[in-house]
Short mmCIF file of C-alpha atoms in Angstrom, two decimals:
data_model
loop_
_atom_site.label_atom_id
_atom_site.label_comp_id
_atom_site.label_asym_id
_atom_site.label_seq_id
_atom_site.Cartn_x
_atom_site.Cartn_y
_atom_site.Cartn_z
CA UNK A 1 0.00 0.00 0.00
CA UNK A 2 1.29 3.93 -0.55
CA UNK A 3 2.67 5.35 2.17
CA UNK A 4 2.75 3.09 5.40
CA UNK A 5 1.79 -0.54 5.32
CA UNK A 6 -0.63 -1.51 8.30
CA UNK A 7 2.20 -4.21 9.43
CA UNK A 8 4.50 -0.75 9.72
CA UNK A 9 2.08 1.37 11.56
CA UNK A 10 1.29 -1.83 13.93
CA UNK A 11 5.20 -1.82 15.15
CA UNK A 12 5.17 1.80 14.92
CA UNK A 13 1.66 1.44 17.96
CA UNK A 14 3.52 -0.79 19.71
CA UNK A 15 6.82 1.28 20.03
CA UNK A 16 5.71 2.74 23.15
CA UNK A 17 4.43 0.00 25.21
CA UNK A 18 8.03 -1.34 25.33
CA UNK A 19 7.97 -2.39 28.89
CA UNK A 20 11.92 -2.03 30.02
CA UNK A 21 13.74 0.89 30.16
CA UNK A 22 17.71 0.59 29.51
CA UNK A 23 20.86 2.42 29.88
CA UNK A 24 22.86 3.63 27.13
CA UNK A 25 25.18 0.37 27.76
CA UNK A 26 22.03 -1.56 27.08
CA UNK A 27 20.94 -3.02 30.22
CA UNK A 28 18.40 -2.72 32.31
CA UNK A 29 18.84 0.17 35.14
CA UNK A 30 19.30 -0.91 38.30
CA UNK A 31 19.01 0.39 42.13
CA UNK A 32 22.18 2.08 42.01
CA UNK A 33 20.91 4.60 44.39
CA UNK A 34 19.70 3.59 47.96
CA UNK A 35 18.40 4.94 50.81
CA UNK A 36 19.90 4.45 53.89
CA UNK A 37 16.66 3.34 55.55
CA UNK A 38 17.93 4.17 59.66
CA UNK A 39 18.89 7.55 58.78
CA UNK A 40 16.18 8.14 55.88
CA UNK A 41 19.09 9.77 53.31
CA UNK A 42 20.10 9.36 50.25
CA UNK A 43 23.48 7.22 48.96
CA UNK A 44 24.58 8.96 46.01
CA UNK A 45 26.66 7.38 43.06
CA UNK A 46 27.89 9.78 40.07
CA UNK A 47 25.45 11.47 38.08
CA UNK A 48 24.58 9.36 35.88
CA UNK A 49 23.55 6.94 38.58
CA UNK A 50 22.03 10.03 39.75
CA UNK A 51 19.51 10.57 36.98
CA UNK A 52 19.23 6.54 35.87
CA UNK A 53 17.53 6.17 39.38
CA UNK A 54 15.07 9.31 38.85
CA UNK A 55 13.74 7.79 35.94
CA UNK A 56 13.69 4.53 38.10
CA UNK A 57 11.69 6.21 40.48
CA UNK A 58 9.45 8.14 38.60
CA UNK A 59 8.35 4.57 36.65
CA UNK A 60 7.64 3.58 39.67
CA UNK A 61 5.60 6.43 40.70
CA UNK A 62 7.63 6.76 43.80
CA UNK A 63 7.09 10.60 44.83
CA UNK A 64 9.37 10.54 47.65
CA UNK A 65 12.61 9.46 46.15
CA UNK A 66 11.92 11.72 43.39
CA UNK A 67 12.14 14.66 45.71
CA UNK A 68 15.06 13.92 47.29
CA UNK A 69 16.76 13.17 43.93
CA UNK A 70 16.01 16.56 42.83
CA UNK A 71 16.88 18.07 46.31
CA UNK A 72 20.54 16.09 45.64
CA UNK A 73 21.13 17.65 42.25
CA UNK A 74 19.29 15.18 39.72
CA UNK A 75 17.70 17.42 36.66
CA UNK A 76 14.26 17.31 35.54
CA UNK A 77 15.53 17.23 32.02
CA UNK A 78 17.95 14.18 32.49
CA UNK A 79 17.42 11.58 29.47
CA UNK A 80 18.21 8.33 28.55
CA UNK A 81 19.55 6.51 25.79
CA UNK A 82 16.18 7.42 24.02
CA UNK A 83 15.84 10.43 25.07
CA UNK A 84 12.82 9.75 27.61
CA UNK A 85 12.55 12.76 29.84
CA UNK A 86 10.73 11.73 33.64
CA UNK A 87 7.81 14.00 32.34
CA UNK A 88 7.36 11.61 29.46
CA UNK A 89 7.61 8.12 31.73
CA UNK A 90 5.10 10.14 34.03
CA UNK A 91 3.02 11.50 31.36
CA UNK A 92 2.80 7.68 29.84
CA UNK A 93 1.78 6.49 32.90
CA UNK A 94 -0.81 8.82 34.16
CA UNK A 95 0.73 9.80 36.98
CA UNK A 96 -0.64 13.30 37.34
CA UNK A 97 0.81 14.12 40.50
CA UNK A 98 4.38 13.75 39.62
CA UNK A 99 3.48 15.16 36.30
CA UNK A 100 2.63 18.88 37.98
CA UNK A 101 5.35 18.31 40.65
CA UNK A 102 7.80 17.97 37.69
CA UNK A 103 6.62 20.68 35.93
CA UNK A 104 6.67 23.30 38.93
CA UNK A 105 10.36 21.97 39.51
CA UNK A 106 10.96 22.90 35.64
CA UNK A 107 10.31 20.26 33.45
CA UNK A 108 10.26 21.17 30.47
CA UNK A 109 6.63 20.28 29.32
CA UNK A 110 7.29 20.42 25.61
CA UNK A 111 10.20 18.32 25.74
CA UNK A 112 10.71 15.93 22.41
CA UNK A 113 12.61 12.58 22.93
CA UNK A 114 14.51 11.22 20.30
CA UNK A 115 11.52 9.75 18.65
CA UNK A 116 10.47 13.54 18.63
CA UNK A 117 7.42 12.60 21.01
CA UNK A 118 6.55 14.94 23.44
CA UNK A 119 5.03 14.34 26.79
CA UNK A 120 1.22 15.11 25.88
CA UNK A 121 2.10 12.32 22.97
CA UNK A 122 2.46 9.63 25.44
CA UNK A 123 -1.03 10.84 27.83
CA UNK A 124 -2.89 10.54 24.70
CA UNK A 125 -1.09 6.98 23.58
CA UNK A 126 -2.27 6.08 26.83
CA UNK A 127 -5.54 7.49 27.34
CA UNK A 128 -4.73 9.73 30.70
CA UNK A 129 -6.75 12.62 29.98
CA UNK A 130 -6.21 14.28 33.62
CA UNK A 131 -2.65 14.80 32.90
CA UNK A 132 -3.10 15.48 28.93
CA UNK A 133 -5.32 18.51 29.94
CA UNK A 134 -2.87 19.65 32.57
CA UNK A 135 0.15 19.72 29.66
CA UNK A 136 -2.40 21.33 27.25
CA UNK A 137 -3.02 24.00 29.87
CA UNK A 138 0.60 24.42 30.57
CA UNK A 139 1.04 25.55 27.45
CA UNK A 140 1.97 22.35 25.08
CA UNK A 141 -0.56 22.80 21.87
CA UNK A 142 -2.78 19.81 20.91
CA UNK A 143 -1.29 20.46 17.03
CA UNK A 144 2.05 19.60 17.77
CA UNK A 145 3.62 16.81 15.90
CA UNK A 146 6.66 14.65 15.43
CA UNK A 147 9.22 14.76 13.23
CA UNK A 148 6.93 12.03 11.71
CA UNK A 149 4.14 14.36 11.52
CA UNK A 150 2.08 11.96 14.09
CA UNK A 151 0.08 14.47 16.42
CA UNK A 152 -1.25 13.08 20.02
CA UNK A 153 -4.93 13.07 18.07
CA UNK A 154 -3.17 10.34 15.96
CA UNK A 155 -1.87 8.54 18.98
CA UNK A 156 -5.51 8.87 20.95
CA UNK A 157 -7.58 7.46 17.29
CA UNK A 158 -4.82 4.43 17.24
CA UNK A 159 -6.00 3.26 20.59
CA UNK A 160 -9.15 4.02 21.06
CA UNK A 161 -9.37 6.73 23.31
CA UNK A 162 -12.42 8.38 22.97
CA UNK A 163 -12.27 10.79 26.09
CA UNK A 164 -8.81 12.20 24.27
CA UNK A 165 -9.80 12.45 21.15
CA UNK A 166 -12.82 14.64 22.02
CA UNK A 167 -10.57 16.45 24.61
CA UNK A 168 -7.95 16.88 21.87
CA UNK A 169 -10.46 18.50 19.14
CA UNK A 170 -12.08 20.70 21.78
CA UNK A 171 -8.59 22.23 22.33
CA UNK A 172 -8.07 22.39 18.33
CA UNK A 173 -6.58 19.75 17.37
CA UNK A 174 -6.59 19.29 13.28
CA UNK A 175 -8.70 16.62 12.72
CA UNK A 176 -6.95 16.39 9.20
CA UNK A 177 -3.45 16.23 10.19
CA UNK A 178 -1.35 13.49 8.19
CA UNK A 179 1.39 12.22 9.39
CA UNK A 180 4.59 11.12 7.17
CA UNK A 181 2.69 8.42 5.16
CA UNK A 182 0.03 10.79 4.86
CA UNK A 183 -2.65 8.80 7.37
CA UNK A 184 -4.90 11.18 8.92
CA UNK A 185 -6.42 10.09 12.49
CA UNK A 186 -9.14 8.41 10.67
CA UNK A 187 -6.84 6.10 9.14
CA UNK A 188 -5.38 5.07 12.49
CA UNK A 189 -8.59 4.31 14.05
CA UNK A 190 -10.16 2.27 10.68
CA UNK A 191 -6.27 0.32 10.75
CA UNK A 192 -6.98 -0.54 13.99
CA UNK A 193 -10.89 -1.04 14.20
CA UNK A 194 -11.54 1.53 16.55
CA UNK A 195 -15.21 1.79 15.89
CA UNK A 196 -16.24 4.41 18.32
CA UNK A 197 -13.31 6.49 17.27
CA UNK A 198 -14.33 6.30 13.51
CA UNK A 199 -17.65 6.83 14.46
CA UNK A 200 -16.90 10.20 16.41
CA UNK A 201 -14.39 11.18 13.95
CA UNK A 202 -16.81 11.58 10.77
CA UNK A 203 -19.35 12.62 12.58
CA UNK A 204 -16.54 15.82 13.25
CA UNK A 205 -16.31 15.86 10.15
CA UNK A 206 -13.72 13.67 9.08
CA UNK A 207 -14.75 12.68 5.10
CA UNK A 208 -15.08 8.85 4.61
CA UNK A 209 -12.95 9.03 1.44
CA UNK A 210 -10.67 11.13 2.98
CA UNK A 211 -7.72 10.42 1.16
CA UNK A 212 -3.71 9.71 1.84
CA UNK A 213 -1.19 9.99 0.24
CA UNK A 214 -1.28 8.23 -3.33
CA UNK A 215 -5.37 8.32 -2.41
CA UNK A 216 -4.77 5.50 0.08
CA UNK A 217 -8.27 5.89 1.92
CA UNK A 218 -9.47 4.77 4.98
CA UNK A 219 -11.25 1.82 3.50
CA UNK A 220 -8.03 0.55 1.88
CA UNK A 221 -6.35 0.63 5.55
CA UNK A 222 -9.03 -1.60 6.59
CA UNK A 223 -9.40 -4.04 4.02
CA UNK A 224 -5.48 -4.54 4.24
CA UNK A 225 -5.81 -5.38 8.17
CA UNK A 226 -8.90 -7.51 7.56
CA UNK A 227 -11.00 -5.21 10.11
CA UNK A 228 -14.50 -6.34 8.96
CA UNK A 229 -16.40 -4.23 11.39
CA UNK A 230 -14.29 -0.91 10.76
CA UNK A 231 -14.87 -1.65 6.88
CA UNK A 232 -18.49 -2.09 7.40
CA UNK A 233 -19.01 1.37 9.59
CA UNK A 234 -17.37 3.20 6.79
CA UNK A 235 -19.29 1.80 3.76
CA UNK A 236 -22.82 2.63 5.82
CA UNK A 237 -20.95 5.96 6.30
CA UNK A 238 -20.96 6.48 2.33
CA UNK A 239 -17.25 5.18 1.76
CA UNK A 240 -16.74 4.84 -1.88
CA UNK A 241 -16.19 0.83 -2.55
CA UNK A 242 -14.53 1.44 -5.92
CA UNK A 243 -11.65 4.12 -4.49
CA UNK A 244 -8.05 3.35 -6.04
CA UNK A 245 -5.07 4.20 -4.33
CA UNK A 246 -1.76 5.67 -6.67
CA UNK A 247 -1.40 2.48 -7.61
CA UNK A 248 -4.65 1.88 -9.13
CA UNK A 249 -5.85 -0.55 -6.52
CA UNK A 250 -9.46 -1.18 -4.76
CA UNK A 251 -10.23 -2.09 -1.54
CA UNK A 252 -11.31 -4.98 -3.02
CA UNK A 253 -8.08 -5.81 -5.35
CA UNK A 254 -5.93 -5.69 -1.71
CA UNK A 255 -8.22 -8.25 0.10
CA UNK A 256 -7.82 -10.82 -2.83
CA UNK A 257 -4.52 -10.21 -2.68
CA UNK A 258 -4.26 -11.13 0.88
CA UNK A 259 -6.72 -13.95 0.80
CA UNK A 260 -9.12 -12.06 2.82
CA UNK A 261 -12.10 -14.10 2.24
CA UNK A 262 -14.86 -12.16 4.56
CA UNK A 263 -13.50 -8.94 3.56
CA UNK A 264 -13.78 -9.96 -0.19
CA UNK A 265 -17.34 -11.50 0.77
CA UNK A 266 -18.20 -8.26 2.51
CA UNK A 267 -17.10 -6.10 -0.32
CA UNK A 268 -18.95 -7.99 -3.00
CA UNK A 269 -21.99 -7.35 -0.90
CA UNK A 270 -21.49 -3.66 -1.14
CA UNK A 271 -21.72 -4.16 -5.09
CA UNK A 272 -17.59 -3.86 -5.46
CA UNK A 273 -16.55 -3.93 -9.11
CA UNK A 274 -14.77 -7.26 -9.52
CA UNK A 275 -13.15 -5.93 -13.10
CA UNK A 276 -10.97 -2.86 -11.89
CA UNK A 277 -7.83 -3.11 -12.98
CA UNK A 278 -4.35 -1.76 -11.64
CA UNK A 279 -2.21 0.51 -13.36
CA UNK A 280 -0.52 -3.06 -14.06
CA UNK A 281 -3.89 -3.65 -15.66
CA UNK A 282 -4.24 -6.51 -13.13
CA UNK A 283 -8.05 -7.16 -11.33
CA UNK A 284 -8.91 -8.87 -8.71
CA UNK A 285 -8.84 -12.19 -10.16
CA UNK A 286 -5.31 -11.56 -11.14
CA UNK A 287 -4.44 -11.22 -7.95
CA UNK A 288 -6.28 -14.14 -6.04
CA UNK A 289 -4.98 -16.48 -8.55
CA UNK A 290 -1.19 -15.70 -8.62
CA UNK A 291 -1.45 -15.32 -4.59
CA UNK A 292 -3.39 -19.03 -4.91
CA UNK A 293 -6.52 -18.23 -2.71
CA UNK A 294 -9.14 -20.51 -3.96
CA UNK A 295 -12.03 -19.39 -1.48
CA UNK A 296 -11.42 -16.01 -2.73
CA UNK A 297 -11.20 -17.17 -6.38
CA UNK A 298 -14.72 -18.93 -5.59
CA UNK A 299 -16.21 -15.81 -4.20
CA UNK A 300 -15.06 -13.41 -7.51
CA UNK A 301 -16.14 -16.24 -10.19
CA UNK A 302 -19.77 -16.29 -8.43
CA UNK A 303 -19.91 -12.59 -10.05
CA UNK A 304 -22.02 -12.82 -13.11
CA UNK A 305 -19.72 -9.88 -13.91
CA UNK A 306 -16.36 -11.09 -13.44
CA UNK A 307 -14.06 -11.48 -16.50
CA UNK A 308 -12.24 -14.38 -16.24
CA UNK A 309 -10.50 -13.61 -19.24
CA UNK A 310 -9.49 -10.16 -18.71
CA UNK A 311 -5.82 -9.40 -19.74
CA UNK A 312 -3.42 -7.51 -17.79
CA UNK A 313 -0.56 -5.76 -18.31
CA UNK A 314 1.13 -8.17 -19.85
CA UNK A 315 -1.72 -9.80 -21.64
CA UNK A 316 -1.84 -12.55 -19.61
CA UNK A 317 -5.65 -13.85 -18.12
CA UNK A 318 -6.09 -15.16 -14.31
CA UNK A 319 -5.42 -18.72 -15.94
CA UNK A 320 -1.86 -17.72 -16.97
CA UNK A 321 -1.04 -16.37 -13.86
CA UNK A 322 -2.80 -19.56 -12.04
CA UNK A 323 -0.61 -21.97 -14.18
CA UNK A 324 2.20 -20.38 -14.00
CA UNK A 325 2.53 -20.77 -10.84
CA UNK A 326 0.99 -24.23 -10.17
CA UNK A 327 -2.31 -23.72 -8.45
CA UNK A 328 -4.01 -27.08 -9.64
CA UNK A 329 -7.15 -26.01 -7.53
CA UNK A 330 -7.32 -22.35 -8.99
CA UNK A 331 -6.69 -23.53 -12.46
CA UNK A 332 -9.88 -25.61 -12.47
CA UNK A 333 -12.12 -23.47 -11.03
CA UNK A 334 -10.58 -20.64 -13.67
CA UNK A 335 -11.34 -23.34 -16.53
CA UNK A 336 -14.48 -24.45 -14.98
CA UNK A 337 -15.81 -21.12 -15.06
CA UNK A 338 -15.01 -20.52 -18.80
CA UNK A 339 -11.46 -19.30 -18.87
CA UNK A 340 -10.08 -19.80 -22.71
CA UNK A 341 -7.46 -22.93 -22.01
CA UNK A 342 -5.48 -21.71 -25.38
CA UNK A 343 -5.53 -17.89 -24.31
CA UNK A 344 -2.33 -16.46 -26.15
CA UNK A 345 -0.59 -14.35 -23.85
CA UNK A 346 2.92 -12.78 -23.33
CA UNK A 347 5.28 -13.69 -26.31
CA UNK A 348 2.43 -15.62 -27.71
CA UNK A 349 2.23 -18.40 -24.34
CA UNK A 350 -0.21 -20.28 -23.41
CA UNK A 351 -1.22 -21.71 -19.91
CA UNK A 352 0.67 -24.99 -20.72
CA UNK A 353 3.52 -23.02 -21.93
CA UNK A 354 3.57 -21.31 -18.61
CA UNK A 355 3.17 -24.37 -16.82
CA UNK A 356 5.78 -26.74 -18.55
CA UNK A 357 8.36 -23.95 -18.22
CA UNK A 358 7.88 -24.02 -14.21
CA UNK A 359 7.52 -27.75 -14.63
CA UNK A 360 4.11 -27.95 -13.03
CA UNK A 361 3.32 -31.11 -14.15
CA UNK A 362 -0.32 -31.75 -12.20
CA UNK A 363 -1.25 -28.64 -14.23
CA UNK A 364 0.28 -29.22 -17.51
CA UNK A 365 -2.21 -32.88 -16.95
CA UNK A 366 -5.22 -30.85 -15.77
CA UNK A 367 -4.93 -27.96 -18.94
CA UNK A 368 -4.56 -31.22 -21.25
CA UNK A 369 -7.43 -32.91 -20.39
CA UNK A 370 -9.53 -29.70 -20.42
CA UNK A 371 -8.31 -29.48 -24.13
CA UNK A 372 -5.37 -27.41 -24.03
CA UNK A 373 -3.46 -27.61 -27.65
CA UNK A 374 0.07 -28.81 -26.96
CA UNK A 375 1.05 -28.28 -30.59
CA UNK A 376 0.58 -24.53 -30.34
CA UNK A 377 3.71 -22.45 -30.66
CA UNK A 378 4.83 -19.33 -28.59
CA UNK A 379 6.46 -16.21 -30.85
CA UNK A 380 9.88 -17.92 -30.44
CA UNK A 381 8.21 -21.25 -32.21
CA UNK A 382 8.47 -22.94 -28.71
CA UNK A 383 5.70 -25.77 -27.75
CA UNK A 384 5.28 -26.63 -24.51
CA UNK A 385 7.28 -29.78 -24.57
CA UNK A 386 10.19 -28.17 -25.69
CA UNK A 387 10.13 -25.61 -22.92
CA UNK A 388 9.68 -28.64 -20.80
CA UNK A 389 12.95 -30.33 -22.04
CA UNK A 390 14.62 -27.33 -21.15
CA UNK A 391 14.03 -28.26 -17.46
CA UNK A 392 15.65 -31.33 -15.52
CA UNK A 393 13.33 -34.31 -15.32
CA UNK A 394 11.46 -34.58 -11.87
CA UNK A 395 10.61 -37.91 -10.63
CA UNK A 396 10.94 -39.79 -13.77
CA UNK A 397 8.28 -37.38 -15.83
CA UNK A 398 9.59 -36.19 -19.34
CA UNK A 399 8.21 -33.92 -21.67
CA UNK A 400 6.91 -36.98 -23.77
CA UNK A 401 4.97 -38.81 -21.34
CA UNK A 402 3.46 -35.55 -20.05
CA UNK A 403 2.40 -33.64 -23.31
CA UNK A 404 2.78 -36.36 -25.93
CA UNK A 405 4.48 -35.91 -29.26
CA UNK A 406 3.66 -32.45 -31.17
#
């Protein structure tokens, strides 16, 4: 898909719920400060140590050791190796008194860690609205954005946080913001079958065709996750069935692709046009039978519409593609369904040709008893048992006993 793939933006959720925080030597912090617990003070070990056990504490919500860090010299804005402020291990967490205690010691409330995300970022990744409306008050704007142009309103949408997204537009957030792959928030929620949150979001206005970039939609996002429900909220909220993306591709073309068989069903149901083509002239059925999904193959043949012998690109029919790369199943469903067994395709090949030159030999037996011509010759004169002697001989099959003598 243009822009980001859902399996991208999936580890790209997931970044932040990394459970263990390390040091820049890459293990895991430890309790290199103590507390000395007959005289209640502080052991102190370099600074490092210093600010490696602040963010210790704060994770752990522990308010008293984060004072008397502070009181011993430890800085608010301390990092570590990824740049994680104690505002934004606070701020993820919800803990909204340590957040405002940090802050009136000086934290720094727009602080950016080296993922660029800011501290109101990680409240709305985490749905803590108490301490995302203390940072927006504090002076952090809902619009801001990482260097990958993802806002908090993209973070809230991606999880499902309703209370933060509706907090986030009442302090004017853009509910059209893209981010770097051009996915608006509506994206995020549909990629991620937040159902409430695509509700809301269109009924704010948010377009169902609202487009990314190369006019990746919405729908396209969910139909490459397989999120039935999200898919069927946006087609009863108008969502245009037939949209192509820059490439040229449906909703429709992507879950065939996949092998999606309820979101092909689904689709068909909203009257999807099984015949759009790619700018690779490719359809639907092109796509199911090269991938080798049968069910799906089933489900596009059952269109009284669908053209099984539509040519793409490179004037090849689903058949070709199916033979070529040895889909017995697919092939005689294809044939079954009135695909031309002798189609001349690509330099003049047939399905057999294609076959016998990958040595499919179940296929090459299947397209010969349907009545595929084994005599015909491709623009370089070839039959198909001549591009079969070309091959090493598999299990004691030659090109004679399979397609006979031309």
């Amino acid at each position: 898909m243009t822009g980001m793939r859902v399996e991208e933006a999936e580890l790209q959720r997931r970044w932040m719920v990394l459970a263990e925080e390390r040091t820049p030597e890459g293990h895991q912090a430890g309790n290199v400060c103590k507390v000395d617990s007959k005289e209640k003070t502080l052991i102190l070990g370099p600074a490092q140590e210093r600010w490696e056990e602040l963010h210790r504490a704060t994770q752990n919500s522990n308010v008293y050791l984060v004072k008397q860090l502070l009181q011993q010299g430890a800085g608010t804005e301390c990092r570590d190796e990824n740049g994680w402020t104690p505002l934004h291990l606070a701020s993820l967490n919800g803990y909204a008194t340590l957040v405002k205690f940090l802050i009136q010691r000086g934290a720094v409330v727009h602080a950016q860690n080296r993922a660029s995300y800011t501290p109101l970022h990680h409240a709305a990744w985490s749905g803590h609205t108490q301490v995302a409306d203390f940072l927006l008050t504090r002076g952090t704007p809902a619009t801001v954005a990482t260097k990958g142009g993802l806002t908090p309103l993209h973070c809230a949408a991606a999880n499902g946080h309703i209370l933060m997204v509706e907090l986030l537009l009442r302090q004017g957030a853009d509910i059209a913001a893209v981010d770097a792959s051009r996915w608006t928030c509506l994206h995020w929620a549909a990629a991620n079958n937040q159902l409430h949150i695509v509700d809301l979001l269109i009924s704010q206005g948010a377009g169902p065709d609202l487009g990314s970039e190369g006019g990746v939609t919405p729908l396209h996002t969910a139909a490459e996750a397989g999120r039935i429900e999200a898919l069927r909220l946006l087609l009863d909220k108008g969502a245009n069935v037939d949209a192509q993306d820059g490439l040229g591709r449906t909703p429709l073309s992507i879950a065939s692709n996949n092998g999606n068989q309820e979101v092909v069903k689904l689709l068909l149901q909203a009257k999807a046009d099984v015949n759009i083509t790619d700018h690779y002239g490719c359809s639907a059925l092109h796509k199911a039978a090269t991938a080798g999904h049968l069910p799906v193959i089933c489900l596009l043949v059952g269109d009284s519409t669908a053209g099984v012998n539509e040519r793409d690109g490179q004037n090849l029919t689903p058949l070709h593609r199916a033979a070529g790369c040895g889909h017995v199943d697919i092939t005689r469903c294809l044939l079954d369904h009135g695909a031309d067994v002798n189609a001349a395709g690509w330099l003049g090949k047939t399905p057999l040709h294609l076959a016998a030159e990958k040595g499919h030999y179940p296929v090459m037996d299947l397209l010969l008893t349907k009545g595929a011509d084994h005599t015909l010759r491709s623009w370089w004169k070839e039959t198909a048992k001549e591009l079969l002697s070309e091959r090493p001989s598999s299990g004691g099959l030659t090109g004679q006993r399979i397609v006979g003598t031309p």
